[in-house]
Short mmCIF file of C-alpha atoms in Angstrom, two decimals:
data_model
loop_
_atom_site.label_atom_id
_atom_site.label_comp_id
_atom_site.label_asym_id
_atom_site.label_seq_id
_atom_site.Cartn_x
_atom_site.Cartn_y
_atom_site.Cartn_z
CA MET F 1 -18.50 4.54 -57.63
CA TYR F 2 -15.35 3.05 -59.17
CA TYR F 3 -14.33 1.38 -55.90
CA LEU F 4 -17.65 -0.40 -55.24
CA ILE F 5 -18.07 -4.07 -56.16
CA GLU F 6 -21.74 -5.06 -56.04
CA THR F 7 -22.30 -7.49 -58.94
CA GLN F 8 -20.91 -10.93 -59.65
CA ASP F 9 -19.40 -9.69 -62.91
CA GLN F 10 -17.52 -6.92 -61.09
CA LEU F 11 -16.34 -9.42 -58.49
CA ASP F 12 -15.10 -11.88 -61.15
CA ARG F 13 -13.24 -9.14 -63.00
CA PHE F 14 -11.66 -7.82 -59.79
CA PHE F 15 -10.19 -11.20 -58.86
CA LYS F 16 -9.27 -12.21 -62.43
CA ASP F 17 -6.04 -10.21 -62.34
CA GLU F 18 -5.70 -9.79 -58.56
CA GLY F 19 -2.36 -10.37 -56.84
CA ASP F 20 -1.70 -12.87 -54.07
CA GLU F 21 -1.57 -10.35 -51.20
CA CYS F 22 -3.93 -7.68 -49.87
CA TYR F 23 -5.13 -5.74 -46.84
CA LEU F 24 -8.60 -6.68 -45.58
CA GLN F 25 -10.93 -4.94 -43.14
CA PHE F 26 -14.39 -6.10 -42.12
CA ILE F 27 -17.29 -3.67 -42.00
CA THR F 28 -19.77 -5.16 -39.55
CA ASN F 29 -23.38 -4.19 -39.03
CA ASN F 30 -22.75 -3.32 -35.38
CA SER F 31 -19.21 -2.40 -34.39
CA GLU F 32 -19.96 -2.43 -30.63
CA THR F 33 -21.22 -6.00 -30.45
CA HIS F 34 -18.75 -8.76 -29.62
CA PRO F 35 -17.03 -9.90 -32.86
CA LYS F 36 -18.30 -13.46 -32.31
CA LEU F 37 -21.87 -12.14 -32.68
CA GLN F 38 -21.34 -9.59 -35.46
CA SER F 39 -22.69 -9.99 -38.98
CA LEU F 40 -20.88 -8.59 -42.00
CA CYS F 41 -22.08 -5.53 -43.87
CA ALA F 42 -19.23 -5.25 -46.39
CA LEU F 43 -15.54 -5.94 -46.97
CA TYR F 44 -12.84 -3.34 -47.58
CA ILE F 45 -9.94 -4.71 -49.62
CA TYR F 46 -6.86 -2.71 -50.46
CA SER F 47 -5.34 -4.40 -53.50
CA PHE F 48 -1.55 -4.07 -53.56
CA SER F 49 -1.47 -5.02 -57.26
CA LYS F 50 -4.09 -2.37 -58.19
CA GLU F 51 -2.86 0.11 -55.56
CA LYS F 52 -6.40 1.01 -54.64
CA GLY F 53 -9.02 0.26 -52.00
CA PHE F 54 -12.32 -1.42 -52.91
CA ILE F 55 -15.52 -2.25 -51.06
CA ILE F 56 -17.32 -5.53 -51.72
CA ASN F 57 -20.92 -5.15 -50.62
CA ILE F 58 -22.58 -7.94 -48.67
CA ASP F 59 -25.48 -6.44 -46.74
CA HIS F 60 -25.45 -2.66 -47.09
CA PRO F 61 -28.81 -1.41 -48.46
CA GLU F 62 -27.10 1.23 -50.61
CA ALA F 63 -25.90 -1.37 -53.15
CA PHE F 64 -26.72 -4.78 -54.58
CA GLU F 65 -25.90 -7.60 -52.19
CA LEU F 66 -23.29 -10.28 -52.83
CA SER F 67 -22.57 -13.51 -51.03
CA LEU F 68 -19.34 -13.69 -49.06
CA PRO F 69 -16.66 -14.41 -51.73
CA LEU F 70 -14.90 -17.02 -49.64
CA ASP F 71 -13.35 -19.00 -52.50
CA TYR F 72 -11.88 -15.85 -53.99
CA LEU F 73 -10.52 -14.75 -50.60
CA LYS F 74 -8.86 -18.15 -50.20
CA SER F 75 -6.86 -17.45 -53.37
CA TYR F 76 -4.71 -14.94 -51.47
CA LYS F 77 -1.44 -16.27 -50.06
CA ASN F 78 -1.30 -13.54 -47.42
CA ILE F 79 -3.91 -11.14 -46.05
CA PHE F 80 -2.85 -8.29 -43.76
CA VAL F 81 -5.54 -7.45 -41.20
CA LYS F 82 -5.61 -4.84 -38.49
CA GLU F 83 -6.67 -7.31 -35.78
CA LYS F 84 -6.28 -11.00 -36.53
CA ILE F 85 -8.24 -12.08 -33.44
CA LYS F 86 -11.33 -10.34 -34.80
CA ALA F 87 -10.67 -11.52 -38.33
CA LEU F 88 -10.56 -15.16 -37.20
CA LEU F 89 -13.99 -14.75 -35.61
CA HIS F 90 -15.42 -13.45 -38.90
CA ILE F 91 -13.73 -15.86 -41.33
CA PRO F 92 -11.48 -18.39 -39.58
CA SER F 93 -9.87 -20.09 -42.56
CA LEU F 94 -7.80 -17.37 -44.23
CA PRO F 95 -3.99 -16.74 -44.17
CA TYR F 96 -3.93 -13.62 -42.03
CA THR F 97 -0.96 -11.55 -40.88
CA ASP F 98 -1.74 -9.46 -37.81
CA ILE F 99 -0.80 -5.77 -38.01
CA GLN F 100 -1.73 -5.26 -34.34
CA SER F 101 1.09 -7.65 -33.37
CA ILE F 102 3.58 -6.02 -35.72
CA TYR F 103 2.84 -2.62 -34.18
CA TYR F 104 2.86 -3.90 -30.60
CA LEU F 105 6.22 -5.62 -30.97
CA ILE F 106 7.71 -2.30 -32.08
CA LYS F 107 5.85 0.14 -29.83
CA ASN F 108 4.69 -1.98 -26.86
CA GLU F 109 1.27 -0.38 -27.05
CA PRO F 110 -2.01 -1.04 -28.89
CA LEU F 111 -2.99 0.53 -32.18
CA GLY F 112 -5.12 3.63 -31.88
CA SER F 113 -8.87 3.71 -32.31
CA SER F 114 -10.35 3.31 -35.78
CA TYR F 115 -10.63 6.47 -37.84
CA LYS F 116 -14.19 7.80 -38.17
CA THR F 117 -15.56 10.48 -40.47
CA GLY F 118 -18.02 13.13 -39.36
CA ALA F 119 -20.76 10.98 -40.88
CA HIS F 120 -19.80 8.08 -38.61
CA ALA F 121 -19.99 10.31 -35.54
CA TYR F 122 -23.31 11.84 -36.66
CA TYR F 123 -25.15 8.59 -37.41
CA GLU F 124 -23.84 6.79 -34.33
CA ARG F 125 -24.89 9.71 -32.14
CA LYS F 126 -28.33 9.97 -33.75
CA TYR F 127 -29.23 6.28 -34.08
CA GLY F 128 -26.85 4.57 -31.69
CA ALA F 129 -24.08 2.20 -32.74
CA TYR F 130 -26.49 -0.70 -33.27
CA ASN F 131 -26.54 -1.36 -37.04
CA ALA F 132 -25.29 2.18 -37.68
CA ASN F 133 -22.84 0.90 -40.30
CA LYS F 134 -25.78 0.00 -42.56
CA ILE F 135 -26.98 3.62 -42.37
CA ILE F 136 -23.60 5.31 -42.86
CA PRO F 137 -23.05 5.85 -46.63
CA ILE F 138 -20.67 3.41 -48.33
CA THR F 139 -18.58 6.30 -49.61
CA LYS F 140 -17.90 7.33 -46.00
CA HIS F 141 -16.86 3.80 -45.07
CA HIS F 142 -14.46 3.84 -48.00
CA GLU F 143 -13.06 7.21 -46.94
CA ALA F 144 -12.54 6.12 -43.32
CA LEU F 145 -10.96 2.77 -44.15
CA THR F 146 -8.65 4.22 -46.80
CA HIS F 147 -7.48 6.76 -44.22
CA GLU F 148 -6.92 3.91 -41.75
CA PHE F 149 -5.01 1.85 -44.31
CA ASP F 150 -2.71 4.79 -45.09
CA ALA F 151 -1.85 5.03 -41.38
CA LEU F 152 -1.14 1.30 -41.14
CA TYR F 153 0.76 0.94 -44.41
CA PRO F 154 4.23 1.81 -43.04
CA TYR F 155 4.00 -1.22 -40.72
CA ILE F 156 2.97 -3.42 -43.65
CA ASN F 157 5.62 -2.04 -45.99
CA ASN F 158 8.47 -2.42 -43.48
CA PHE F 159 7.33 -5.79 -42.12
CA LYS F 160 10.09 -8.33 -41.69
CA GLU F 161 9.12 -11.55 -39.99
CA GLU F 162 11.13 -12.29 -36.86
CA GLU F 163 10.82 -14.99 -34.20
CA ALA F 164 8.28 -13.03 -32.15
CA ASN F 165 6.10 -12.17 -35.15
CA LYS F 166 5.77 -15.85 -35.95
CA TRP F 167 4.72 -16.79 -32.39
CA TYR F 168 2.24 -13.92 -32.11
CA ASN F 169 0.71 -14.62 -35.52
CA GLU F 170 0.60 -18.43 -35.34
CA ILE F 171 0.14 -19.13 -31.61
CA LEU F 172 -1.12 -16.15 -29.62
CA THR F 173 -3.73 -14.63 -31.93
CA PRO F 174 -5.44 -17.94 -32.92
CA THR F 175 -5.47 -19.03 -29.26
CA LEU F 176 -7.02 -15.81 -27.98
CA ALA F 177 -9.54 -15.89 -30.83
CA LYS F 178 -10.57 -19.35 -29.69
CA MET F 179 -10.82 -18.18 -26.07
CA ALA F 180 -12.96 -15.19 -27.09
CA SER F 181 -15.29 -17.40 -29.13
CA GLU F 182 -16.26 -19.80 -26.34
CA GLY F 183 -18.30 -17.65 -23.97
CA ILE F 184 -19.32 -18.64 -20.46
CA LYS F 185 -22.88 -19.51 -19.46
CA ILE F 186 -24.76 -17.06 -17.25
CA ASN F 187 -27.87 -17.51 -15.12
CA ASP F 188 -30.75 -15.29 -13.98
CA GLY F 189 -28.56 -13.72 -11.30
CA PHE F 190 -26.40 -12.02 -13.93
CA LYS F 191 -28.65 -8.96 -14.17
CA LYS F 192 -28.40 -8.40 -10.41
CA HIS F 193 -24.70 -7.66 -10.68
CA PHE F 194 -24.23 -6.23 -14.17
CA GLU F 195 -26.08 -3.49 -16.00
CA VAL F 196 -27.36 -5.16 -19.15
CA THR F 197 -28.15 -2.84 -22.10
CA GLU F 198 -29.38 -3.61 -25.61
CA LYS F 199 -25.82 -3.66 -26.94
CA PHE F 200 -24.71 -6.19 -24.34
CA SER F 201 -23.07 -9.22 -25.96
CA ILE F 202 -25.15 -12.13 -24.70
CA HIS F 203 -26.20 -14.99 -26.94
CA GLU F 204 -27.91 -18.24 -25.96
CA SER F 205 -27.31 -17.41 -22.26
CA LYS F 206 -23.57 -16.95 -22.75
CA ALA F 207 -21.53 -13.83 -22.05
CA TYR F 208 -18.43 -13.18 -24.10
CA GLY F 209 -15.14 -11.65 -23.02
CA TRP F 210 -12.36 -10.08 -25.05
CA TYR F 211 -8.65 -10.69 -24.53
CA ASN F 212 -6.38 -7.71 -25.15
CA PHE F 213 -2.70 -8.66 -25.28
CA CYS F 214 -1.37 -5.16 -26.05
CA THR F 215 -0.54 -4.25 -22.46
CA THR F 216 2.61 -2.91 -20.82
CA THR F 217 3.56 -6.36 -19.51
CA GLY F 218 2.08 -8.39 -22.38
CA ARG F 219 -0.38 -10.10 -20.01
CA PRO F 220 -3.80 -10.24 -21.71
CA THR F 221 -6.64 -8.44 -20.00
CA ASN F 222 -10.17 -9.79 -20.43
CA ASN F 223 -12.76 -7.05 -20.45
CA PHE F 224 -15.92 -6.54 -22.48
CA ASN F 225 -19.16 -4.58 -21.96
CA GLY F 226 -17.68 -3.24 -18.72
CA ILE F 227 -17.10 -6.68 -17.19
CA ASN F 228 -13.54 -7.40 -16.08
CA PHE F 229 -13.54 -11.19 -16.43
CA SER F 230 -9.98 -11.31 -15.10
CA ALA F 231 -11.01 -9.83 -11.74
CA LEU F 232 -14.51 -11.03 -10.91
CA LYS F 233 -15.05 -10.38 -7.21
CA HIS F 234 -15.24 -13.28 -4.75
CA ASP F 235 -17.38 -11.59 -2.12
CA SER F 236 -19.92 -9.57 -4.13
CA GLY F 237 -21.90 -12.45 -5.60
CA GLU F 238 -20.70 -11.68 -9.15
CA ARG F 239 -19.29 -15.17 -9.56
CA ASP F 240 -22.68 -16.70 -8.71
CA SER F 241 -23.81 -15.49 -12.15
CA PHE F 242 -21.57 -17.88 -14.07
CA GLU F 243 -22.36 -21.58 -14.22
CA ALA F 244 -21.67 -24.80 -16.09
CA ASP F 245 -23.33 -25.33 -19.45
CA ASN F 246 -22.28 -29.00 -19.38
CA ASP F 247 -22.11 -30.86 -16.06
CA MET F 248 -19.67 -28.92 -13.89
CA LEU F 249 -17.00 -26.24 -13.82
CA ILE F 250 -13.44 -27.41 -13.22
CA GLU F 251 -10.69 -24.93 -12.36
CA MET F 252 -7.00 -25.78 -12.62
CA ASP F 253 -4.94 -23.28 -10.68
CA TYR F 254 -1.14 -23.12 -10.52
CA GLU F 255 0.28 -23.21 -7.00
CA GLY F 256 2.76 -20.41 -6.27
CA TYR F 257 3.15 -19.78 -9.99
CA HIS F 258 5.59 -16.85 -10.06
CA PRO F 259 7.97 -18.16 -7.37
CA ARG F 260 8.09 -21.46 -9.26
CA ILE F 261 8.68 -19.71 -12.59
CA ILE F 262 11.58 -17.84 -11.00
CA ALA F 263 13.02 -21.09 -9.65
CA ARG F 264 12.84 -22.60 -13.13
CA LEU F 265 14.61 -19.62 -14.73
CA ILE F 266 17.41 -19.43 -12.15
CA GLY F 267 17.92 -23.20 -11.97
CA HIS F 268 16.85 -23.67 -8.35
CA TYR F 269 15.04 -26.79 -7.17
CA ILE F 270 11.60 -26.35 -5.60
CA ASP F 271 9.71 -29.40 -4.36
CA GLU F 272 6.51 -29.85 -6.40
CA LYS F 273 4.76 -31.82 -3.66
CA GLU F 274 4.98 -29.11 -1.01
CA SER F 275 3.58 -25.59 -1.18
CA VAL F 276 6.18 -23.14 -2.43
CA HIS F 277 5.07 -20.69 0.25
CA THR F 278 5.82 -23.26 2.95
CA GLN F 279 9.26 -23.83 1.49
CA LEU F 280 9.97 -20.09 1.33
CA ALA F 281 8.61 -19.64 4.87
CA GLN F 282 11.23 -22.14 6.03
CA MET F 283 13.86 -19.82 4.57
CA TYR F 284 12.39 -16.65 6.06
CA PHE F 285 11.85 -18.06 9.56
CA GLU F 286 14.66 -20.63 9.50
CA THR F 287 12.52 -23.42 10.88
CA VAL F 288 10.95 -26.56 9.45
CA GLU F 289 7.68 -26.20 11.38
CA ILE F 290 5.48 -23.56 9.72
CA ASP F 291 2.17 -22.47 11.25
CA SER F 292 -0.68 -20.63 9.51
CA GLU F 293 0.56 -17.17 10.52
CA MET F 294 4.04 -17.91 9.18
CA TYR F 295 2.51 -19.21 5.96
CA LYS F 296 0.47 -16.03 5.52
CA LYS F 297 3.46 -13.85 6.29
CA SER F 298 5.55 -15.87 3.82
CA LYS F 299 3.21 -14.88 1.01
CA GLU F 300 3.55 -11.20 1.94
CA LEU F 301 7.33 -11.40 2.14
CA THR F 302 7.60 -13.20 -1.19
CA PHE F 303 5.44 -10.56 -2.85
CA GLN F 304 7.75 -7.88 -1.45
CA GLN F 305 10.90 -9.65 -2.67
CA MET F 306 9.54 -10.26 -6.16
CA TYR F 307 8.02 -6.83 -6.80
CA GLY F 308 9.77 -4.46 -4.40
CA GLY F 309 13.33 -5.78 -4.47
CA ILE F 310 15.13 -8.48 -2.51
CA ASN F 311 16.03 -7.62 1.08
CA LYS F 312 19.76 -8.12 1.62
CA LYS F 313 19.18 -10.27 4.71
CA TYR F 314 17.65 -12.97 2.50
CA LEU F 315 20.56 -13.14 0.08
CA LYS F 316 22.19 -15.83 2.22
CA HIS F 317 19.57 -18.21 0.85
CA GLU F 318 20.41 -19.73 -2.53
CA TYR F 319 16.97 -19.03 -4.02
CA PHE F 320 17.28 -15.29 -3.44
CA SER F 321 21.00 -14.98 -4.21
CA LYS F 322 20.45 -16.71 -7.56
CA THR F 323 17.44 -14.48 -8.22
CA GLN F 324 19.44 -11.34 -7.52
CA LYS F 325 22.23 -12.48 -9.85
CA PHE F 326 19.61 -13.16 -12.52
CA ILE F 327 18.12 -9.66 -12.07
CA ASP F 328 21.58 -8.09 -12.33
CA ALA F 329 22.40 -10.07 -15.47
CA LEU F 330 19.12 -9.07 -17.13
CA TRP F 331 19.74 -5.42 -16.32
CA GLU F 332 23.28 -5.54 -17.71
CA GLU F 333 22.10 -7.15 -20.95
CA PHE F 334 19.23 -4.67 -21.23
CA ASN F 335 21.56 -1.69 -21.00
CA LEU F 336 24.25 -3.22 -23.20
CA ASN F 337 21.99 -4.24 -26.10
CA GLY F 338 19.07 -1.87 -25.61
CA TYR F 339 16.71 -4.81 -25.17
CA ILE F 340 16.27 -8.30 -23.77
CA LYS F 341 14.36 -11.13 -25.42
CA THR F 342 11.61 -13.08 -23.71
CA VAL F 343 12.13 -16.81 -23.27
CA ILE F 344 9.48 -18.39 -25.51
CA SER F 345 8.31 -15.92 -28.17
CA ARG F 346 11.66 -14.07 -28.25
CA ARG F 347 9.83 -10.74 -28.05
CA LYS F 348 12.20 -7.83 -27.57
CA LEU F 349 11.58 -5.70 -24.50
CA LEU F 350 13.02 -2.54 -26.04
CA LYS F 351 14.61 -0.03 -23.69
CA GLY F 352 13.11 2.89 -25.60
CA ASN F 353 9.58 1.71 -24.79
CA TYR F 354 9.97 1.82 -21.01
CA LYS F 355 10.23 5.09 -19.12
CA ASN F 356 11.69 5.08 -15.61
CA ILE F 357 12.50 1.38 -15.85
CA THR F 358 14.36 -0.19 -12.92
CA PRO F 359 16.10 -3.57 -12.58
CA GLN F 360 13.26 -4.92 -10.44
CA LYS F 361 10.55 -3.69 -12.78
CA LEU F 362 12.35 -5.17 -15.78
CA PHE F 363 12.56 -8.47 -13.93
CA ASN F 364 8.81 -8.33 -13.20
CA TYR F 365 8.00 -7.72 -16.86
CA TYR F 366 10.26 -10.60 -17.83
CA ILE F 367 8.56 -13.00 -15.39
CA GLN F 368 5.08 -11.95 -16.49
CA ALA F 369 6.11 -12.36 -20.13
CA PHE F 370 7.26 -15.92 -19.39
CA GLU F 371 3.99 -16.64 -17.60
CA THR F 372 1.93 -15.33 -20.52
CA GLU F 373 3.90 -17.03 -23.26
CA TYR F 374 4.00 -20.33 -21.42
CA ASN F 375 0.25 -20.17 -20.76
CA ILE F 376 -0.71 -19.21 -24.31
CA THR F 377 1.45 -21.96 -25.79
CA LEU F 378 -0.17 -24.40 -23.37
CA LEU F 379 -3.67 -23.13 -24.19
CA SER F 380 -2.98 -23.76 -27.86
CA ARG F 381 -2.19 -27.39 -27.04
CA ILE F 382 -5.28 -27.66 -24.82
CA PHE F 383 -7.58 -26.50 -27.63
CA HIS F 384 -6.10 -29.11 -29.94
CA PHE F 385 -6.64 -31.75 -27.26
CA LEU F 386 -10.29 -30.73 -26.73
CA GLU F 387 -11.18 -30.88 -30.43
CA GLY F 388 -14.20 -33.15 -30.89
CA LYS F 389 -15.03 -33.14 -27.16
CA LYS F 390 -17.96 -31.47 -25.38
CA THR F 391 -15.70 -30.07 -22.64
CA LYS F 392 -14.80 -26.44 -23.32
CA MET F 393 -12.27 -24.05 -21.89
CA VAL F 394 -14.25 -20.93 -20.98
CA LEU F 395 -11.96 -18.63 -18.99
CA TYR F 396 -8.23 -17.97 -18.64
CA VAL F 397 -7.00 -15.78 -15.78
CA TYR F 398 -3.19 -15.58 -15.53
CA ASP F 399 -2.51 -18.55 -13.24
CA SER F 400 -5.79 -20.45 -13.64
CA MET F 401 -7.90 -22.07 -16.33
CA LEU F 402 -11.64 -22.74 -16.09
CA PHE F 403 -13.27 -25.62 -17.94
CA ASP F 404 -16.94 -26.35 -18.61
CA PHE F 405 -16.59 -30.10 -18.19
CA SER F 406 -18.82 -32.76 -19.72
CA LEU F 407 -19.06 -36.15 -18.01
CA GLU F 408 -19.55 -37.67 -21.47
CA ASP F 409 -15.86 -37.06 -22.11
CA GLY F 410 -14.97 -39.36 -19.20
CA LYS F 411 -12.52 -39.05 -16.34
CA GLU F 412 -9.71 -39.88 -18.75
CA THR F 413 -10.18 -36.46 -20.34
CA LEU F 414 -9.88 -34.75 -16.97
CA GLN F 415 -6.81 -36.80 -16.09
CA SER F 416 -5.20 -36.00 -19.44
CA LEU F 417 -5.94 -32.30 -19.01
CA ARG F 418 -4.38 -32.29 -15.58
CA HIS F 419 -1.31 -34.14 -16.86
CA LEU F 420 -0.96 -31.68 -19.74
CA ILE F 421 -1.34 -28.57 -17.57
CA SER F 422 0.85 -29.79 -14.70
CA SER F 423 3.70 -31.09 -16.85
CA ASP F 424 6.03 -28.32 -15.60
CA PHE F 425 4.27 -26.73 -12.63
CA PRO F 426 1.92 -28.27 -10.05
CA VAL F 427 -1.79 -27.41 -10.13
CA LYS F 428 -4.70 -27.48 -7.72
CA LEU F 429 -8.10 -28.67 -8.92
CA LYS F 430 -11.46 -27.23 -7.91
CA GLN F 431 -14.98 -28.26 -8.89
CA GLY F 432 -18.40 -26.59 -8.66
CA ASP F 433 -21.70 -25.87 -10.37
CA THR F 434 -21.04 -22.12 -10.39
CA TYR F 435 -17.86 -20.03 -10.51
CA SER F 436 -18.43 -19.03 -6.88
CA SER F 437 -18.93 -22.56 -5.53
CA LEU F 438 -15.62 -24.10 -6.59
CA LYS F 439 -14.26 -26.51 -3.96
CA ALA F 440 -10.96 -28.38 -3.88
CA LEU F 441 -11.01 -31.82 -5.47
#
């Protein structure tokens, strides 16, 4: 097979005259296991200089085995990959460019499922997905991945790096790869709430999630093996299953995050020391004294104003009048240019990608984009801060961050984390042994 590299001599000759750019896809032994836990079966490399796709065998029984050619791979200046988050979990040290991001920034949707031949479907159906890739013939892997490369090539060929591409490739994908690699410790109660099968991604009593950023709003979901980590129920006992691997779980949760984000964008002052819902209740009810019922109602009213449109009777208040002017200005720019750019990554929200869009819905997408981009940029800084420490960040859910905290790192680490996270928006701290037992600090 002219495309198969299975000896050291073939490998040396392939890279002797290889160019500095390629497309790389990983063939894993089990494609349904979490990427953190997968082992490599082979590599598919499309060489732009040779204009051909090759397979370097690592662990497929159909050919001689080679060690991972890491030094050779490091000789590339740029490696296009379908999903950089996965690639970073396989080999973290290579200069990847993420095709998933390129596609998403154009289409505002995820890439389609991987192409499979009839052989893939047959062997997976007969033997299950577990290690099926080692049974599927190498020639069929080559056929499937060449077909997939041909579908992706237009996005590689027409790639022009813009502001958003840079942020997605250098900030978002490495950060979400780091989040996906951490895992969160589970206890014996886990099996009471979740159906655990042989393909379930559990290793050393840790369950692993997967962050998908290719959503309508750009907010990453976190779902793997049927567990929605972003929406674990409070009252079902599910959260009892997750516990600290170090000494305790610490949650840092933004207070009134979206109303405060809006205030920041429209240039309106909101007191950081008082609940934003209390301050908005004082506008709604036109009184300084706010009881518990007013506070609860304030939350409902704010939700309605943010997501359903601002009631005209509240426009006499500066916060809402400024917000309405901001919504109108966004809508005008959107229709004039055919897009608006998000604040941090400068991602274009392209008019052609949104059917039945309204001014309020556009505003909601814009706010959620700010939230996501602010959070991801912050998470990147947090991971740098935690390097060399035992404390780990184990879960990110929109307006909250969960840490598996080690007392060995000292209270200074906790204080520094809080200072870092609350530099622009106030946070509330909670502590507990399990995810369900978190209490205010």
